CSV table of C-alpha atoms (C1' of nucleotides) in Angstrom, one decimal:
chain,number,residue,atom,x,y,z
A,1,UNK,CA,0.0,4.2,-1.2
A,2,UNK,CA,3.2,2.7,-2.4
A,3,UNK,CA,2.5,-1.1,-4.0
A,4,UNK,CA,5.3,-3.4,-5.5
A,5,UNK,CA,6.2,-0.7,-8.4
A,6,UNK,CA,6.5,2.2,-6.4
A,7,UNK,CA,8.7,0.1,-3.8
A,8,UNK,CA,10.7,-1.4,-6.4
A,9,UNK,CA,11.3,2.0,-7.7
A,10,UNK,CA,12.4,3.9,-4.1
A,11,UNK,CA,14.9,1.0,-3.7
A,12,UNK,CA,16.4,1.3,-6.7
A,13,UNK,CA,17.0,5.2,-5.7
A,14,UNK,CA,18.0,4.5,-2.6
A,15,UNK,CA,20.9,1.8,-3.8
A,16,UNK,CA,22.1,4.1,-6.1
A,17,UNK,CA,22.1,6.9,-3.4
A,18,UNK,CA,23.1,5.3,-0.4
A,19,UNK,CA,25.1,2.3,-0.3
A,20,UNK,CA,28.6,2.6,1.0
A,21,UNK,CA,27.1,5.5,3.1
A,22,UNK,CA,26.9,4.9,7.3
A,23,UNK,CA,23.8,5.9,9.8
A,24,UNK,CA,25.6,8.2,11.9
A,25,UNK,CA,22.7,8.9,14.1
A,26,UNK,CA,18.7,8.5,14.7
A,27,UNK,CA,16.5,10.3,15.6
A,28,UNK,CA,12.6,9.2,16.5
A,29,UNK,CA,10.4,12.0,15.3
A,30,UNK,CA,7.6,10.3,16.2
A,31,UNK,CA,8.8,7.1,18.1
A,32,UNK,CA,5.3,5.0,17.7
A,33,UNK,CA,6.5,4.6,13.9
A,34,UNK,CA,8.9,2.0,15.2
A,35,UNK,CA,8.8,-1.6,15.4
A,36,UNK,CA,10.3,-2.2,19.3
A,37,UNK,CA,11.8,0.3,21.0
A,38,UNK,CA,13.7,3.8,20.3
A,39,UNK,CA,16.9,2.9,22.2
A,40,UNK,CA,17.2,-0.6,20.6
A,41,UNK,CA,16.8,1.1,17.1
A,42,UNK,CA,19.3,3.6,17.4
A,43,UNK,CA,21.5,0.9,19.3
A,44,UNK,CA,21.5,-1.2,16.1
A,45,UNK,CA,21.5,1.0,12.9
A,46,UNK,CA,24.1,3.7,14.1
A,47,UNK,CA,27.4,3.4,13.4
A,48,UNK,CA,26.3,0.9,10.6
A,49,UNK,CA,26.7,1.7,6.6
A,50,UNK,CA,24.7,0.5,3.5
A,51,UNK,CA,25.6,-2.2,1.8
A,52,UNK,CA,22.4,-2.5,-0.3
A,53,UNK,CA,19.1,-1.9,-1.2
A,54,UNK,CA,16.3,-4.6,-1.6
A,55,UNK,CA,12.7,-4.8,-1.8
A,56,UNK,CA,10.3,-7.6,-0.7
A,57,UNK,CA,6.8,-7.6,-1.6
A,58,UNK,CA,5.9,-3.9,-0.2
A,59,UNK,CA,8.5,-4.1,1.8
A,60,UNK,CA,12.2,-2.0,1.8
A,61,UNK,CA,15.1,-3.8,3.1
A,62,UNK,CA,18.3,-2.1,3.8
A,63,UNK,CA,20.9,-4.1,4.4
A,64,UNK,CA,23.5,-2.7,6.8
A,65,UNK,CA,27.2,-3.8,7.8
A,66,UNK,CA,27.2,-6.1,10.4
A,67,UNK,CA,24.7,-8.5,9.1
A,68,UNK,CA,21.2,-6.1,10.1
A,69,UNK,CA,18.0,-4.9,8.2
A,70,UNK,CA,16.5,-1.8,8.4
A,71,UNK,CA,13.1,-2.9,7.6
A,72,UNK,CA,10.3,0.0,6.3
A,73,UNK,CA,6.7,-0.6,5.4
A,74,UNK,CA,5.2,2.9,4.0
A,75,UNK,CA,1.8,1.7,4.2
A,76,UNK,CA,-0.8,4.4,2.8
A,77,UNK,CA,1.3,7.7,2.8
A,78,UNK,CA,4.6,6.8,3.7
A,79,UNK,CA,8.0,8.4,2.0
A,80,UNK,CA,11.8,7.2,1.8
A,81,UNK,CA,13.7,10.0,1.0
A,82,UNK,CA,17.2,10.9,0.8
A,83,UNK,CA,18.2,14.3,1.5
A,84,UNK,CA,21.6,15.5,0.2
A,85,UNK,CA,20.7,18.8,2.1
A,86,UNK,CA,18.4,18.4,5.7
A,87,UNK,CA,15.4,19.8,5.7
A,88,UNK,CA,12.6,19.1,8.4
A,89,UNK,CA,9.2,18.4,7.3
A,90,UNK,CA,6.3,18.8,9.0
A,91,UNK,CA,5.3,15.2,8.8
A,92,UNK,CA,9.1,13.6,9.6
A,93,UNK,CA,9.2,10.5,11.9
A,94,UNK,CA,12.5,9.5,11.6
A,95,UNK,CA,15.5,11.3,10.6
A,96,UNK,CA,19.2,9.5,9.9
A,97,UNK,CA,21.5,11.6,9.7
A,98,UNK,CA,24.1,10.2,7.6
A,99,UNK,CA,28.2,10.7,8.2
A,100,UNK,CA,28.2,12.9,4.8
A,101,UNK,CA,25.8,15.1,6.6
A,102,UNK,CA,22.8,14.2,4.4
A,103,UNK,CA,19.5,12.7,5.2
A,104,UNK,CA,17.9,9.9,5.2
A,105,UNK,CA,14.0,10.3,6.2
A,106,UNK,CA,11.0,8.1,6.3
A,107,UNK,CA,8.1,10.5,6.8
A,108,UNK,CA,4.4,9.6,7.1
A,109,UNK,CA,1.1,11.9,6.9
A,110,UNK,CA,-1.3,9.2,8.4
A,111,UNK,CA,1.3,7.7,11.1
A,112,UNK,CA,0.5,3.9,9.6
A,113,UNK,CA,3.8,2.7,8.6
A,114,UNK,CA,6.5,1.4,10.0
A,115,UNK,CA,10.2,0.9,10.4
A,116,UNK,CA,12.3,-1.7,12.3
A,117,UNK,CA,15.8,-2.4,12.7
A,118,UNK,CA,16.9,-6.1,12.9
A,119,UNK,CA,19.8,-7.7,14.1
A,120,UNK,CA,21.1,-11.1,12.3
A,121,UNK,CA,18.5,-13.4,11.9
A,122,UNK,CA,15.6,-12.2,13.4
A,123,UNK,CA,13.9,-10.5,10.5
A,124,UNK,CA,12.7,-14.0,9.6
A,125,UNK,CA,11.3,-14.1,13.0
A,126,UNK,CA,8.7,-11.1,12.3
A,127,UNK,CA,5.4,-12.5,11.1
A,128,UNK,CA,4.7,-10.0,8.4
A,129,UNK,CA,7.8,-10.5,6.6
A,130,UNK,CA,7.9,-14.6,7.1
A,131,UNK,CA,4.0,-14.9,6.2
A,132,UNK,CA,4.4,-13.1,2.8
A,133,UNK,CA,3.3,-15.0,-0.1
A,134,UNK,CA,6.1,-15.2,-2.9
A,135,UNK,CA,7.1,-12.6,-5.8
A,136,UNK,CA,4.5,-11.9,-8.5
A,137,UNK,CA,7.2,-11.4,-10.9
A,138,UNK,CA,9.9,-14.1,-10.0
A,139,UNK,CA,7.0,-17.1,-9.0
A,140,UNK,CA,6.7,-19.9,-11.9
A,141,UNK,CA,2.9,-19.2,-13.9
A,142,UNK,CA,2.2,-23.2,-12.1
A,143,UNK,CA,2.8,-21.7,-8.6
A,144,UNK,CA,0.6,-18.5,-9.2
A,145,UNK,CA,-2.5,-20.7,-10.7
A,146,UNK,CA,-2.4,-23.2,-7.4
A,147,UNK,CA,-2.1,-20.5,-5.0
A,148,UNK,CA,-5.6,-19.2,-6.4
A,149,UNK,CA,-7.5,-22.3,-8.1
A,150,UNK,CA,-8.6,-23.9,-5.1
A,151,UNK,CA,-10.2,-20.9,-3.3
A,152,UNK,CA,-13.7,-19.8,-3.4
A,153,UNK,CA,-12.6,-16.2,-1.7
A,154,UNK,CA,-13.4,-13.6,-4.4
A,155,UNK,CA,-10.2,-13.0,-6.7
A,156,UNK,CA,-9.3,-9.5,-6.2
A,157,UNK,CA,-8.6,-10.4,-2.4
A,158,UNK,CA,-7.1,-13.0,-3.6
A,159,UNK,CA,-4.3,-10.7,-5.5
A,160,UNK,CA,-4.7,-8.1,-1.9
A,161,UNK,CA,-4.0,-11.0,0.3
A,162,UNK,CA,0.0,-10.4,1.1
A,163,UNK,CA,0.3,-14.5,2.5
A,164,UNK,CA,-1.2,-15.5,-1.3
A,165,UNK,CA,1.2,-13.3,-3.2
A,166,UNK,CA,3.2,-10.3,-1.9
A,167,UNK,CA,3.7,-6.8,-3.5
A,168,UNK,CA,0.0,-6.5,-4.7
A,169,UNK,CA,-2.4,-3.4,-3.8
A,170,UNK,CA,-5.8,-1.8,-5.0
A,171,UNK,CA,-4.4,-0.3,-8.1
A,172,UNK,CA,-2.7,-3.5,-10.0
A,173,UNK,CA,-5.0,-5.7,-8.4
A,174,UNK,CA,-8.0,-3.4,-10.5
A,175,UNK,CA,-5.5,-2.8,-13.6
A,176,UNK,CA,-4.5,-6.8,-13.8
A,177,UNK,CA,-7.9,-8.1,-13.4
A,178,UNK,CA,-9.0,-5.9,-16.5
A,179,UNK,CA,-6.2,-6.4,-18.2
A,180,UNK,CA,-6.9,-10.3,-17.8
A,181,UNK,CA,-10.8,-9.4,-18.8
A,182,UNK,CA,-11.9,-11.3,-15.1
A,183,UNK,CA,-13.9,-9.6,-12.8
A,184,UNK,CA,-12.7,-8.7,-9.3
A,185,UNK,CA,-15.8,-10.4,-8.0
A,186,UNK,CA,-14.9,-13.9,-9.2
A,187,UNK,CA,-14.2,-16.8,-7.1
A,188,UNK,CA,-10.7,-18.1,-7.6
A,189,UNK,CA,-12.5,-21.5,-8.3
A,190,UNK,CA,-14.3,-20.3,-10.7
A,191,UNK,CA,-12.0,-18.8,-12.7
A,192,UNK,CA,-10.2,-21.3,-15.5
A,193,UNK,CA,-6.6,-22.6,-15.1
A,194,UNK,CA,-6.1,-21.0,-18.3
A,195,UNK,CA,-7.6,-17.7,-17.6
A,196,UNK,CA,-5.6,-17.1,-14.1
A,197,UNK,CA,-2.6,-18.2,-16.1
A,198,UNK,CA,-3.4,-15.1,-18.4
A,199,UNK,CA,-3.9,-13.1,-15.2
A,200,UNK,CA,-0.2,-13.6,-14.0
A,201,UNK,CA,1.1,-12.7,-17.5
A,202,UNK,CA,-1.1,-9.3,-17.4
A,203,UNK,CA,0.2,-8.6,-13.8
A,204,UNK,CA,3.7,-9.2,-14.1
A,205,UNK,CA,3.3,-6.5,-17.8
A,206,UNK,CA,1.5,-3.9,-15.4
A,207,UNK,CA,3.5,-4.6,-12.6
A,208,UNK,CA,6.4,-3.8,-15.1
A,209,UNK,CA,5.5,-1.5,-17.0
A,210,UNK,CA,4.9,1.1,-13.8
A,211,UNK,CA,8.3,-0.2,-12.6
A,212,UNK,CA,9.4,1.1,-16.3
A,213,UNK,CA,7.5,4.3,-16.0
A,214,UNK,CA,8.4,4.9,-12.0
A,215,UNK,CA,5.6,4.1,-10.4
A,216,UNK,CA,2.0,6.0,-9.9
A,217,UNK,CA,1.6,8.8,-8.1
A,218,UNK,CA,-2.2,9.9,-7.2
A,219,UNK,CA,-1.4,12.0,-4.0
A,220,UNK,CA,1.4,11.1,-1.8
A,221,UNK,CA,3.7,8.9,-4.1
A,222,UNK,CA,7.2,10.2,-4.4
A,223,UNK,CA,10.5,8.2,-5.0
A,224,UNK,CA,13.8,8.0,-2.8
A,225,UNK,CA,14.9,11.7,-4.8
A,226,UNK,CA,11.4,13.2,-3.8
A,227,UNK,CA,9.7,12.9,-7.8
A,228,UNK,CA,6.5,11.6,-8.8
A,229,UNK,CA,5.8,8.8,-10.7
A,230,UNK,CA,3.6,8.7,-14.4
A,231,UNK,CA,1.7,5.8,-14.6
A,232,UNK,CA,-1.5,7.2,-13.2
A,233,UNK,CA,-1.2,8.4,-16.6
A,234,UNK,CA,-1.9,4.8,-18.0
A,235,UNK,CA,-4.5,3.8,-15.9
A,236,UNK,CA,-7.3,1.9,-17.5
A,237,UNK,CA,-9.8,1.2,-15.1
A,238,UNK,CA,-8.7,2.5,-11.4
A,239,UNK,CA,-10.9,5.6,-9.9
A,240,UNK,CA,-12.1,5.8,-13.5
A,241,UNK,CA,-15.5,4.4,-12.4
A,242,UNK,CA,-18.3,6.4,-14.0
A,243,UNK,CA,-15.9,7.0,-17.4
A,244,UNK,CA,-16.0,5.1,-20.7
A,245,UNK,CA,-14.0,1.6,-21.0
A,246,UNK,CA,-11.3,2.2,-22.8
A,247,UNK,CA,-11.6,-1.2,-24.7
A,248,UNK,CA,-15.5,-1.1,-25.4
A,249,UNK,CA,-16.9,2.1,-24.2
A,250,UNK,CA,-19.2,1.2,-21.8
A,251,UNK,CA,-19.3,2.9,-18.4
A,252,UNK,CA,-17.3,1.3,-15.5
A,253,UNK,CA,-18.9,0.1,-12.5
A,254,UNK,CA,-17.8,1.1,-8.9
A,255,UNK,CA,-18.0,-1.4,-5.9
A,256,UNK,CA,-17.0,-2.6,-3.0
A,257,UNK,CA,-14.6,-6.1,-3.2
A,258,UNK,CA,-12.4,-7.1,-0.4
A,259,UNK,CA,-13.4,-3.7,2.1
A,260,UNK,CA,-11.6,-1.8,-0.9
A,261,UNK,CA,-13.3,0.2,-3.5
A,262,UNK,CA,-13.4,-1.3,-6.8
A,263,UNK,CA,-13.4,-0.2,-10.9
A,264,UNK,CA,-14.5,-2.6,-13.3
A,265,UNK,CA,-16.1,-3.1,-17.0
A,266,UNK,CA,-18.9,-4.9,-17.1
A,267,UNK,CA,-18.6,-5.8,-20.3
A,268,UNK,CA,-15.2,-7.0,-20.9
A,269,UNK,CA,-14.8,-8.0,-17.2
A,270,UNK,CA,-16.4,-12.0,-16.8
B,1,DC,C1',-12.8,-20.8,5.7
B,2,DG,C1',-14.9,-16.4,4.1
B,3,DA,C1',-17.0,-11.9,4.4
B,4,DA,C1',-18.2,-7.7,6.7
B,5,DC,C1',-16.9,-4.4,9.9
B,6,DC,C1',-14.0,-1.4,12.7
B,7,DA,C1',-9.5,0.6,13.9
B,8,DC,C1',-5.4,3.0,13.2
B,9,DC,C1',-4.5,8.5,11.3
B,10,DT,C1',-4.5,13.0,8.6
B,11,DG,C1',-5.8,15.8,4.9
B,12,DA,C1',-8.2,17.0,0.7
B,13,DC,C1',-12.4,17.8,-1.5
B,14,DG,C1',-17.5,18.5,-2.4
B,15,DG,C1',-21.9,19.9,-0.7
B,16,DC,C1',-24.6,23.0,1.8
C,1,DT,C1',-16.3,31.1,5.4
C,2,DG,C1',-16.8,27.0,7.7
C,3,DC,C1',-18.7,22.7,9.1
C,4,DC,C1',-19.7,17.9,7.9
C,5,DG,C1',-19.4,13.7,5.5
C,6,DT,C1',-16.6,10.9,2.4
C,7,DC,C1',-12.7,9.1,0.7
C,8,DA,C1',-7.6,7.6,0.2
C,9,DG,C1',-1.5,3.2,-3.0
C,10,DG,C1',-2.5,-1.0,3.8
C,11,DT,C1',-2.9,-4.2,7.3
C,12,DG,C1',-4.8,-6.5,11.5
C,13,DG,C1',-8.3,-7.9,14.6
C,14,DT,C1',-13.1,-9.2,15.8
C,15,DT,C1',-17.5,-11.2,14.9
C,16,DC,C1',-20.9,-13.8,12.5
DNA sequence: CGAACCACCTGACGGC
DNA sequence: TGCCGTCAGGTGGTTC
């Protein structure tokens, strides 16, 4: 569910919400949605306090006193939320309850995400977050091109693949590539220096403009304060398969790029 | 190296 | 009403 927007957008939230405010206690809903064990992550993170709010590619990073990371990756249907007033959900995982008596809770339909808890310098020892590719919107154009030039793997995985460039899901992937008129099923090699240059520009304006308008929400999306997001509203090409381009007119085509599904014009996408 | 699958889960929706 | 197939903002592993 959540890409780089929506992230960007809970951790912005959540800084304004939480630093300054300690973990008094956790509480494993559904333990499973932990990376390592339940004693080790309540061993860590209580007793600790925010200090700040960061986001790397899909990826929330608390920092807490004492030099630790609480890590959370929402994956499809996860939620960050911060509770001024405790309320269970049917769908909690894991609840901290905060020394003010309010709430912090990462809750998860479809079980898929995760959250760890990382003492000093091992974060950079989990895979996930040391393979990630850099950021879409702080990377130089240069850096962006290389990464993709020399690959014959079709394009749009290209943008999915988290090791190539980190923050990037099915929705901007789609919007960017039709934005940048390239279709998803082009081979990075085959695609002009030029013309991936022009892709970075149209990802970084998607990426911020949904960061400007808080995200998109299409089912589960909600920010740290529980609110949906608007820029479904703008979408020009994802699930709109079957509808008129809005540039030209003609009907989008649905496929299958990458194992994900896939909206494009065929017209205005080469 | 690249692509096509399956797996992990639950819930919403459409067809019959 | 209810059962069944299909699909969903992600990632990781296997196989060919």
């Amino acid at each position: 569910m959540p890409e780089l927007p929506e992230v960007e957008v809970i951790a912005r939230g959540l800084a304004a919400s939480l630093v300054g405010r300690a973990i008094r206690s956790a509480e494993a809903v559904w333990p499973s949605s932990l990376l390592g064990g339940e004693a080790a992550f309540a061993r860590t993170v209580e007793g600790r306090a925010v200090e700040g709010v960061a986001r790397r590619g899909k990826l929330l990073l608390l920092a807490l006193t004492g030099g630790r990371t609480l890590a959370v990756h929402l994956r499809m249907t996860g939620r960050l939320v911060h509770q001024p007033l405790p309320e269970d959900g049917p769908h909690d995982r894991v609840r901290l309850e905060l020394a003010d008596g309010s709430r912090l809770v990462f809750s998860d339909v479809r079980r898929f995400g995760t959250m760890g808890a990382f003492l000093p310098g091992t974060l950079e020892l989990w895979d996930f977050y040391r393979n990630l590719g850099p950021e879409p919107l702080e990377m130089s154009t240069a850096d962006f091109v290389d990464r993709l030039k020399g690959r014959r793997t079709r394009i749009k995985a290209l943008l999915l693949d988290q090791h190539v460039v980190a923050g990037v899901g099915n929705i901007y992937a789609d919007e960017s590539l039709f934005r940048a008129g390239i279709r998803p099923s082009a081979r990075g090699c085959d695609v002009s220096r030029a013309r991936l240059a022009a892709l970075h520009a149209c990802l970084k304006d998607v990426l911020l403009q949904a960061i400007a308008e808080n995200g998109s929400s299409i089912r589960d999306y909600r920010d740290s304060g529980g609110n949906a997001g608007a820029f479904q509203n703008a979408f020009r090409v994802y699930g709109r398969h079957g509808q008129p381009c809005v540039h030209c007119g003609s009907i989008l085509l649905k496929s299958t790029v990458a194992g994900r599904t896939t909206s494009h014009c065929p017209k205005c996408q080469r």
